Short mmCIF file of C-alpha atoms in Angstrom, two decimals:
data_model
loop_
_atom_site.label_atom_id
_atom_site.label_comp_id
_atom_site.label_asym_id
_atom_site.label_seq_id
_atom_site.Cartn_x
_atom_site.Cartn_y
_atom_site.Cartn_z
CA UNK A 1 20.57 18.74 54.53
CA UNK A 2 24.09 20.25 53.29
CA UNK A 3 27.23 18.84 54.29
CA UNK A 4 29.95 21.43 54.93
CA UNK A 5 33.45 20.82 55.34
CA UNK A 6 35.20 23.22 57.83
CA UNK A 7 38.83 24.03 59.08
CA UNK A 8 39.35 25.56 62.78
CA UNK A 9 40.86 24.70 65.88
CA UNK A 10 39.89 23.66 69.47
CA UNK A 11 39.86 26.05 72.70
CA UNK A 12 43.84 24.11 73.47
CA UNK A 13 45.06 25.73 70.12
CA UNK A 14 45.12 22.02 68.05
CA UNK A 15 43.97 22.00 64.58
CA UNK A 16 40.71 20.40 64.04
CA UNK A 17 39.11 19.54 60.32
CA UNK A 18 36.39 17.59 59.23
CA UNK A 19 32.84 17.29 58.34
CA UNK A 20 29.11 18.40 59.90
CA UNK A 21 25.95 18.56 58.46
CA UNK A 22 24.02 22.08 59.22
CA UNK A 23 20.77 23.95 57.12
CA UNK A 24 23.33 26.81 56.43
CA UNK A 25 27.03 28.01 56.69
CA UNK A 26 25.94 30.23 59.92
CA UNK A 27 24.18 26.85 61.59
CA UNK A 28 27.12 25.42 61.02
CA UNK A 29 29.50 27.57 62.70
CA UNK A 30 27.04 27.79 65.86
CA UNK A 31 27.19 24.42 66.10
CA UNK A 32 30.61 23.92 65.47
CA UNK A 33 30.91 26.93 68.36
CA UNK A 34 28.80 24.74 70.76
CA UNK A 35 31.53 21.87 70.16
CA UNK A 36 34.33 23.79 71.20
CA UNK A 37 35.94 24.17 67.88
CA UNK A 38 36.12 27.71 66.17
CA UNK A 39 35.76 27.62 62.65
CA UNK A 40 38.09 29.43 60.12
CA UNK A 41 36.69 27.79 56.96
CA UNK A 42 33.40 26.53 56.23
CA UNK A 43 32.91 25.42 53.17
CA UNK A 44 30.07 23.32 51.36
CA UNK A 45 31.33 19.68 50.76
CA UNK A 46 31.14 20.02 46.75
CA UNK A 47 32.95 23.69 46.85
CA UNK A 48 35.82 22.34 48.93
CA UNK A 49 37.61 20.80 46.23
CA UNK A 50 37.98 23.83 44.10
CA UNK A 51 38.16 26.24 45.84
CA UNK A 52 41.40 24.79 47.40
CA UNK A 53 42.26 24.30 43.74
CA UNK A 54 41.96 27.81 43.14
CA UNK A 55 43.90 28.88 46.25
CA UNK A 56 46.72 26.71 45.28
CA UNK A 57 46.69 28.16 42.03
CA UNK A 58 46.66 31.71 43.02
CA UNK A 59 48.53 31.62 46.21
CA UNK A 60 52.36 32.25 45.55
CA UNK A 61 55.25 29.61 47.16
CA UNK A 62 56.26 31.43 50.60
CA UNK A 63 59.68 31.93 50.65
CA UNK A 64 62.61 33.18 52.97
CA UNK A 65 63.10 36.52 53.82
CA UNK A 66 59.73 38.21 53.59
CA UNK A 67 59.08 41.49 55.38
CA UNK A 68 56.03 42.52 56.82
CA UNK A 69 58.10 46.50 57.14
CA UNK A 70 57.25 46.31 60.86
CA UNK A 71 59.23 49.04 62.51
CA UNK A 72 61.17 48.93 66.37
CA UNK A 73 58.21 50.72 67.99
CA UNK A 74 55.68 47.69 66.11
CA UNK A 75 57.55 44.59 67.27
CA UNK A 76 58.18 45.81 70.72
CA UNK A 77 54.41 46.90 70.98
CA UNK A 78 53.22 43.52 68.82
CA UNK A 79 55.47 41.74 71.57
CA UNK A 80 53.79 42.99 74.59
CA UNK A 81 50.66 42.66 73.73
CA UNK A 82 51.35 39.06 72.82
CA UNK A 83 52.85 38.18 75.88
CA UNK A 84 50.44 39.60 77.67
CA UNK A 85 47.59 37.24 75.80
CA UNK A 86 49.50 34.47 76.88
CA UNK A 87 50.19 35.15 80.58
CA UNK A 88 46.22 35.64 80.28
CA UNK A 89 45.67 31.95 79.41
CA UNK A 90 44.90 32.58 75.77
CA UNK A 91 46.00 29.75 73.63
CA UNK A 92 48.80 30.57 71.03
CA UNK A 93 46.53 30.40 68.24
CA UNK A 94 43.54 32.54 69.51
CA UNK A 95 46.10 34.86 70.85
CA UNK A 96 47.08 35.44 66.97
CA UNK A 97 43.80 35.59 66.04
CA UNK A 98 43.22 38.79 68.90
CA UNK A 99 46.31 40.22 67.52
CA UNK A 100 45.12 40.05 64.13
CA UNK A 101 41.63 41.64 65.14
CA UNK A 102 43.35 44.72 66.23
CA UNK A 103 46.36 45.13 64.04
CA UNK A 104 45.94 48.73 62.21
CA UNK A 105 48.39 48.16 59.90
CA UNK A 106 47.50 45.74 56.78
CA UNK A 107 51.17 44.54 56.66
CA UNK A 108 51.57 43.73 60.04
CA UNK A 109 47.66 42.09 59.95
CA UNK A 110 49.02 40.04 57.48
CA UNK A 111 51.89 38.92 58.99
CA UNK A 112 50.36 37.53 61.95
CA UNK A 113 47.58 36.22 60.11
CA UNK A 114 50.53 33.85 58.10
CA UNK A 115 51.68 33.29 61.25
CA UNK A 116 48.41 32.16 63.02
CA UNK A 117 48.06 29.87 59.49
CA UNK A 118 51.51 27.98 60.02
CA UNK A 119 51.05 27.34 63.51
CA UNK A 120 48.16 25.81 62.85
CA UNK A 121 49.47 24.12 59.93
CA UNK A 122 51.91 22.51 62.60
CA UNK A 123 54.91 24.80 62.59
CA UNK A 124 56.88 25.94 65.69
CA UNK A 125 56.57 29.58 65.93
CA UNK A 126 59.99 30.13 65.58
CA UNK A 127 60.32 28.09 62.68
CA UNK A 128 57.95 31.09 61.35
CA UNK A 129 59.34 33.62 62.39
CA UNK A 130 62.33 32.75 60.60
CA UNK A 131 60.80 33.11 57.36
CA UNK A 132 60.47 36.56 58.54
CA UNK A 133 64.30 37.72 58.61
CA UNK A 134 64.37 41.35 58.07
CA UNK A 135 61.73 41.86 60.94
CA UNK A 136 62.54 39.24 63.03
CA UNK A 137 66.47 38.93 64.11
CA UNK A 138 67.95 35.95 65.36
CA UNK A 139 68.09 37.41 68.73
CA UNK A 140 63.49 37.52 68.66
CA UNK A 141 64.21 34.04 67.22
CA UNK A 142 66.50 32.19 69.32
CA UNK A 143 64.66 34.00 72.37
CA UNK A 144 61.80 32.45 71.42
CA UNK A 145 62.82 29.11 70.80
CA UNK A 146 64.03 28.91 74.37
CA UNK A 147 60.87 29.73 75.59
CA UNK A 148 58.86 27.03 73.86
CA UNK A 149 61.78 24.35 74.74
CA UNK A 150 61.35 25.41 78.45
CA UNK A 151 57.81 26.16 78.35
CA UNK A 152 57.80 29.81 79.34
CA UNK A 153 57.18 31.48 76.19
CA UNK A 154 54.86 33.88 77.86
CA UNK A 155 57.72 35.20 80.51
CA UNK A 156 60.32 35.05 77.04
CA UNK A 157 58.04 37.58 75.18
CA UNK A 158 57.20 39.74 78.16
CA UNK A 159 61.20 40.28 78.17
CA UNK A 160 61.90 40.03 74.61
CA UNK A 161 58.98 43.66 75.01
CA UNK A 162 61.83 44.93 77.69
CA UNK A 163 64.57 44.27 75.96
CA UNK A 164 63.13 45.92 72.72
CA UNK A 165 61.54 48.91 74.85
CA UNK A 166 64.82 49.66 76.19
CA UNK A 167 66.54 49.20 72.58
CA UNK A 168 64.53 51.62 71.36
CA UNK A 169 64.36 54.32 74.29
CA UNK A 170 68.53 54.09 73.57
CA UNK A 171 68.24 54.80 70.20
CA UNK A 172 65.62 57.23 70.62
CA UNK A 173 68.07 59.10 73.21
CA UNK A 174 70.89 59.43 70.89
CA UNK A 175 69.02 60.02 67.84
CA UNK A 176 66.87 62.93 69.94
CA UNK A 177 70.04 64.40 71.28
CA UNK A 178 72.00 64.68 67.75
CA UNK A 179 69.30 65.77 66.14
CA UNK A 180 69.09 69.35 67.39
CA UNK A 181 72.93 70.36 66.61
CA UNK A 182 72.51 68.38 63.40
CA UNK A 183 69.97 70.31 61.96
CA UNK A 184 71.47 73.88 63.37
CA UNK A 185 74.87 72.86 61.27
CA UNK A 186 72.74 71.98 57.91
CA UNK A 187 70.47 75.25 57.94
CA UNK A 188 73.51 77.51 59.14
CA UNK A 189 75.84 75.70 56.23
CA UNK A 190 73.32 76.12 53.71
CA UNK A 191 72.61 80.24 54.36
CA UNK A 192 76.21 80.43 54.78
CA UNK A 193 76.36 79.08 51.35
CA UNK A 194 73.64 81.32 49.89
CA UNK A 195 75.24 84.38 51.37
CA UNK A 196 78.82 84.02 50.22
CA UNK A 197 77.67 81.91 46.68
CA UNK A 198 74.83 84.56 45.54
CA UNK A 199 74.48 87.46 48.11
CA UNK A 200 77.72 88.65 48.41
CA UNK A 201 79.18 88.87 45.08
CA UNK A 202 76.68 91.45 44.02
CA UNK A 203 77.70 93.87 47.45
CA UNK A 204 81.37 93.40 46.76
CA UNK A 205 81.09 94.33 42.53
CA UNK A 206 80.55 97.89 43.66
CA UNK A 207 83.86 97.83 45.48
CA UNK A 208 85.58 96.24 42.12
CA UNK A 209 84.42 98.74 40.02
CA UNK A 210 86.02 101.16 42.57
CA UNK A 211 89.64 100.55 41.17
CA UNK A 212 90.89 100.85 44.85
CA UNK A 213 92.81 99.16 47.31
CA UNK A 214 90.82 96.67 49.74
CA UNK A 215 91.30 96.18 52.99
CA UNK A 216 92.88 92.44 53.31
CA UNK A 217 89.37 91.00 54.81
CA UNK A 218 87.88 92.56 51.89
CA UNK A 219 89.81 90.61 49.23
CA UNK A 220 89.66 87.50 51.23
CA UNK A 221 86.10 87.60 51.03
CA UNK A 222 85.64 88.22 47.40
CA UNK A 223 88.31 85.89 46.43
CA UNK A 224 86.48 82.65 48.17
CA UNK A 225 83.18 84.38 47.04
CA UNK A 226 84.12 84.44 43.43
CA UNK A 227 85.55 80.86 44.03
CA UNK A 228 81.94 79.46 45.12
CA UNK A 229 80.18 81.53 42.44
CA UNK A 230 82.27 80.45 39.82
CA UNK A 231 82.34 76.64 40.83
CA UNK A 232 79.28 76.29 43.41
CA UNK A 233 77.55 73.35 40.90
CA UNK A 234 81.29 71.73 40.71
CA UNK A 235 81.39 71.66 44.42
CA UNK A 236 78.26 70.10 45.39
CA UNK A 237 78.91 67.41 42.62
CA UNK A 238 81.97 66.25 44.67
CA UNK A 239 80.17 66.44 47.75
CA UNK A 240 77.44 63.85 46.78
CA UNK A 241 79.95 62.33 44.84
CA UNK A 242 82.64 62.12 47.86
CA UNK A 243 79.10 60.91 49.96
CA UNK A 244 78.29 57.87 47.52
CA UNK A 245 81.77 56.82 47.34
CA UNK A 246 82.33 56.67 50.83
CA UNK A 247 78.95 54.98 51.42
CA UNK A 248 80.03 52.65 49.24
CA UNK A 249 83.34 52.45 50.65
CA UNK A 250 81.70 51.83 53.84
CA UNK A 251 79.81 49.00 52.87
CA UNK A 252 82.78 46.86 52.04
CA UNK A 253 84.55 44.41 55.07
CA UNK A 254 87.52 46.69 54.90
CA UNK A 255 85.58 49.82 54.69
CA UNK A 256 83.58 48.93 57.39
CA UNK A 257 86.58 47.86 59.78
CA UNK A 258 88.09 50.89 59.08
CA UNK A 259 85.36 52.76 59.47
CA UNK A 260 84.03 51.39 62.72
CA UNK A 261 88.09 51.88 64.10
CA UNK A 262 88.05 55.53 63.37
CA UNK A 263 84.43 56.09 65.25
CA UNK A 264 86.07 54.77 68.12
CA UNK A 265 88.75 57.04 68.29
CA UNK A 266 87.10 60.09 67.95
CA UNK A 267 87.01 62.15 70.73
CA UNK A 268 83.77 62.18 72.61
CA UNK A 269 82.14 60.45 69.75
CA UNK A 270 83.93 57.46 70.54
CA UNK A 271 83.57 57.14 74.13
CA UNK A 272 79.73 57.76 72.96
CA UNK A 273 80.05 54.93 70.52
CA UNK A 274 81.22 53.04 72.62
CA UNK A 275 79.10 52.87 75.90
CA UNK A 276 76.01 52.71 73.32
CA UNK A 277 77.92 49.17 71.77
CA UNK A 278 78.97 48.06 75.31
CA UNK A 279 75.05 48.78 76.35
CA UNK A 280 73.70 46.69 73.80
CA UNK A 281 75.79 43.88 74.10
CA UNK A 282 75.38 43.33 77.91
CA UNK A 283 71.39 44.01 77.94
CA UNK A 284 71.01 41.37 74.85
CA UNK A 285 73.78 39.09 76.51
CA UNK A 286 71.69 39.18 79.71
CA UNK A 287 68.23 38.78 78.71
CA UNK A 288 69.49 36.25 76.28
CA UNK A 289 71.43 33.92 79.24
CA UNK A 290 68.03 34.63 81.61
CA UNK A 291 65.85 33.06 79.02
CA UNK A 292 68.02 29.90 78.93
CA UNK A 293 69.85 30.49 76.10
CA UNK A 294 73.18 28.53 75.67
CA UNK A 295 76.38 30.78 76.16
CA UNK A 296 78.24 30.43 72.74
CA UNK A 297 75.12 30.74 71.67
CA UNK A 298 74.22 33.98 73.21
CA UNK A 299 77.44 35.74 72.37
CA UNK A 300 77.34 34.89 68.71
CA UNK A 301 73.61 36.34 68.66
CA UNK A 302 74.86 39.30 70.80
CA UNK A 303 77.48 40.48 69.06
CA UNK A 304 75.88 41.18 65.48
CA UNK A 305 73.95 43.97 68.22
CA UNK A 306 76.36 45.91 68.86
CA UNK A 307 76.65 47.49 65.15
CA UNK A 308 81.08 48.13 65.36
CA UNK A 309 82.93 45.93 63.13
CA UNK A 310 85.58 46.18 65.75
CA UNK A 311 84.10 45.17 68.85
CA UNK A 312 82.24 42.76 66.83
CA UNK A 313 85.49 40.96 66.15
CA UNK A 314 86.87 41.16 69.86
CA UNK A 315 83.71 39.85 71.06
CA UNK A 316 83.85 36.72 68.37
CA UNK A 317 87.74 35.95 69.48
CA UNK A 318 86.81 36.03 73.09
CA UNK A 319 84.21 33.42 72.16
CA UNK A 320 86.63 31.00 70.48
CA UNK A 321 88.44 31.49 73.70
CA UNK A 322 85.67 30.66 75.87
CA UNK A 323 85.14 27.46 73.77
CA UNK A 324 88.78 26.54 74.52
CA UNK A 325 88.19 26.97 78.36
CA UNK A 326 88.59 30.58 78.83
CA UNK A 327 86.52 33.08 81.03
CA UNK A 328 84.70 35.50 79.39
CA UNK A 329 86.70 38.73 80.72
CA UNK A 330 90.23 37.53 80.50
CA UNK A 331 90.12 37.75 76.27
CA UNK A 332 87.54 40.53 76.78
CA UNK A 333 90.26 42.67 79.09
CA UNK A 334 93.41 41.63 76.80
CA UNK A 335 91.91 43.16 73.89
CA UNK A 336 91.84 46.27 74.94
CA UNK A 337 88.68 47.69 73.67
CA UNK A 338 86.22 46.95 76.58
CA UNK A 339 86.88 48.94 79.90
CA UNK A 340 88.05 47.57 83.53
CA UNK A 341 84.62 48.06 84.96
CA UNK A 342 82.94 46.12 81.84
CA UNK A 343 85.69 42.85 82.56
CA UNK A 344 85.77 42.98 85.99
CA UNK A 345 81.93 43.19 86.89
CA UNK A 346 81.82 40.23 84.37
CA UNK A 347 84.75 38.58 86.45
CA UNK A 348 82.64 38.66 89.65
CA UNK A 349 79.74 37.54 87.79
CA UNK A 350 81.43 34.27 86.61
CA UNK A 351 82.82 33.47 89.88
CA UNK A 352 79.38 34.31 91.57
CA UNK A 353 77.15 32.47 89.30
CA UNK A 354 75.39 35.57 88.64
CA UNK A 355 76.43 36.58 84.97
CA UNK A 356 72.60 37.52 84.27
CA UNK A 357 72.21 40.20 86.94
CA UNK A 358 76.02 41.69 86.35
CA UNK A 359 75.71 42.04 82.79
CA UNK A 360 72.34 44.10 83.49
CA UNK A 361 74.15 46.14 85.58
CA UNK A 362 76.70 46.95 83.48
CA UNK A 363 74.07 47.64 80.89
CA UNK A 364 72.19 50.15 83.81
CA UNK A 365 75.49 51.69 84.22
CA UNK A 366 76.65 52.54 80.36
CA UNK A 367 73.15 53.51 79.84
CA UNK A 368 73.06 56.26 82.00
CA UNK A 369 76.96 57.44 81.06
CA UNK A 370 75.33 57.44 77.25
CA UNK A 371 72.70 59.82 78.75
CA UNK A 372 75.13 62.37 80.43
CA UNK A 373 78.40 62.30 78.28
CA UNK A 374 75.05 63.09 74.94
CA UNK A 375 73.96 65.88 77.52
CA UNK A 376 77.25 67.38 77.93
CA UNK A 377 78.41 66.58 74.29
CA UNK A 378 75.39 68.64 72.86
CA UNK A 379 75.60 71.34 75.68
CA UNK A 380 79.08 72.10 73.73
CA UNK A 381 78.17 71.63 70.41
CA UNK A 382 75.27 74.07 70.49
CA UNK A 383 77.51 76.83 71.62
CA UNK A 384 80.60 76.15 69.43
CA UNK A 385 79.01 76.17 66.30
CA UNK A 386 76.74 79.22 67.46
CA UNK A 387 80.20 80.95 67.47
CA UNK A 388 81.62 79.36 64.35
CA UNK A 389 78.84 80.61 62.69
CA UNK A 390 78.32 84.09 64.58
CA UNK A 391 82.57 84.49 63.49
CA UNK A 392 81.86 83.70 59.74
CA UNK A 393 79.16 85.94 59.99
CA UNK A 394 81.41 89.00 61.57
CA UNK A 395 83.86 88.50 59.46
CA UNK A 396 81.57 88.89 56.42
CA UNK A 397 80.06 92.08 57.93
CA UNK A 398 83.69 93.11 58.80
CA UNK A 399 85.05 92.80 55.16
CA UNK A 400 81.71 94.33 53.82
CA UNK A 401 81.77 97.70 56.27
CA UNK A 402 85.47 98.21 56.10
CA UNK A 403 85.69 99.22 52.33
CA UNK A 404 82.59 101.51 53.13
CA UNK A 405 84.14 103.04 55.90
CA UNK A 406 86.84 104.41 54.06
CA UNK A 407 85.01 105.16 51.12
CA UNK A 408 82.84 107.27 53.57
CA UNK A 409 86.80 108.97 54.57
CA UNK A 410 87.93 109.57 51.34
CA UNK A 411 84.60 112.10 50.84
CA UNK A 412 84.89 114.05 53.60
#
């Protein structure tokens, strides 16, 4: 009878290996099934050899930084429906393994199929997940190493899923609300464009030709439309130019800084700015501290969040402070850049012990200011550049009629 030599693990999510003699590689895995051990590999005793020869050979060195391209909506949706596995019972492993049943995606089927294969291999999941940096950040990881020191890994996912839920219902508000007024500026720029750059110069050669004096509007309108005509390929060179020089700009530590500063003292946009920063902070602070995370810790996790260079830095000082001895609001308030109602809720929260439930609240709060200074910032927009538009438009009608008007004088 053949000897197979199989790979699996047992119902408590150990690894188990070995050997069991069975007519046929489906025998085999019944009986292995019967045992309580469910079989990933099974694989004849004289085949074993090579083909993990072959695998070795063909199989890449993982490395650091891999990306599985799992997107906001995946992880938080990947997250849930782990946690839920777990808080069913499901061992870690076999909750991978029903994970990578249903997984849609190749990429992501893949990932948590490397995933199931180093846990089993003895790896902490967070040691994993690490090797997955661009789609796991160090607040998913350090979240999830405080669940498996504390045991609760189950309750760390299920709010690791709020956290990102709520993460991405922000960013889905803002994007939502800007994208509306965004879009009416690029198609109104671009027929304003077309008009004066291709339309108009052809209407206003008849008046040329005339040998007459224009009305003021008249020559104001040929003059810039002769301008675009004449150097409408020079201008859009700058303009991507001007963009990729800036972007680049941007991405340097000065740049950046500077940057970040000016968002934050635009007006509207700034306030905007920052309630969205202050929101993202005290949600990932707070879900961070209930999940058992140290406090240094926390903040230095928390911070990278917030995506402004400049609140960035004050929240970094504040924690050198706090290492000193500080509170957390007395740097936070000195700074200047966080308001009265963000340091003093986190006042009473220190001196109540209940740090956790403030910062949420302050995160509640700012989340719904986002939501109505975006509903009264695009109730503005819409009609202000409705007009700006409807005036450029009138005034190219204006200068177009005028000349025809007294043209139309001149005959009778």
């Amino acid at each position: 009878m053949p000897v197979y030599q199989y790979q699996g693990y047992r119902s408590d999510g150990g690894a188990a290996t070995g050997i069991i003699d069975a007519e046929n590689v489906k025998v085999a895995r019944l009986k292995l099934r019967k045992e309580g051990v469910y079989p990933t590999d099974v694989v004849e005793q004289g085949q074993a050899s090579s083909r993990s020869r072959d695998k070795a050979h063909s199989s890449p060195e993982r490395s650091i930084g891999r990306s599985a391209s799992l997107t906001a909506n995946d992880l938080a949706l990947m997250t849930r429906q782990f946690a839920t596995l777990l808080v069913a019972g499901l061992p870690l492993i076999e909750a991978l393994g029903v994970l990578v049943d249903q997984a849609e995606k190749k990429s992501i089927k893949a990932l948590l199929a490397d995933l199931r294969e180093q846990i089993r291999g003895g790896k902490a999941l967070s040691a994993v997940l690490e090797t997955y940096e661009k789609d796991f950040s160090p607040i998913y990881v350090h979240m999830v190493r405080a669940g498996e020191a504390s045991g609760a890994l189950d309750q760390i996912l299920f709010r690791l899923a709020e956290f990102l839920e709520k993460q991405l219902a922000l960013k889905n508000k803002v994007t939502n609300a800007m994208l509306y007024p965004i879009i009416m500026l690029v198609i109104g720029s671009v027929i304003l464009f077309f008009l004066i750059t291709f339309v108009v110069p052809k209407i206003t050669l008849v008046f040329a030709q005339q040998k007459q004096a224009l009305p003021w509007p008249t020559v104001a309108l040929m003059s810039v439309s002769q301008f675009f005509a004449d150097y409408w390929m020079g201008l859009v060179g700058l303009i991507l130019g001007g963009l990729y020089a800036t972007r680049r700009f941007v991405r340097t530590g000065a740049g950046r800084m500077m940057a970040d500063r000016l968002i934050l003292k635009l007006p509207l946009l700034g306030d905007v700015a920052r309630m969205v920063s202050i929101s993202r902070l005290t949600s990932t602070l707070s879900t961070m501290l209930a999940s058992g995370v140290q406090l240094l810790d926390a903040m230095d996790v928390s911070k990278r969040v917030m995506n402004n260079r400049v609140l960035e830095e004050t929240v970094e000082t504040a924690r050198q402070n706090i290492r000193e001895g500080e509170t957390i609001a007395d740097p936070l308030k000195r700074s200047g850049e966080f308001p009265a109602l963000v340091t003093h809720m986190i006042a009473v929260g220190e001196k109540s012990g209940e740090m956790e439930e403030m910062l949420r609240r302050v995160s509640q709060i700012y989340d719904g200011e986002v939501e109505r200074v975006i509903g009264r910032l695009t109730s503005l927009m819409e009609p202000i550049m409705i007009l700006a538009m409807g005036a450029v438009v009138l005034f190219i009608v204006v200068a177009i009629l005028l000349p025809i008007f007294e043209m139309g004088q001149m005959v009778h």
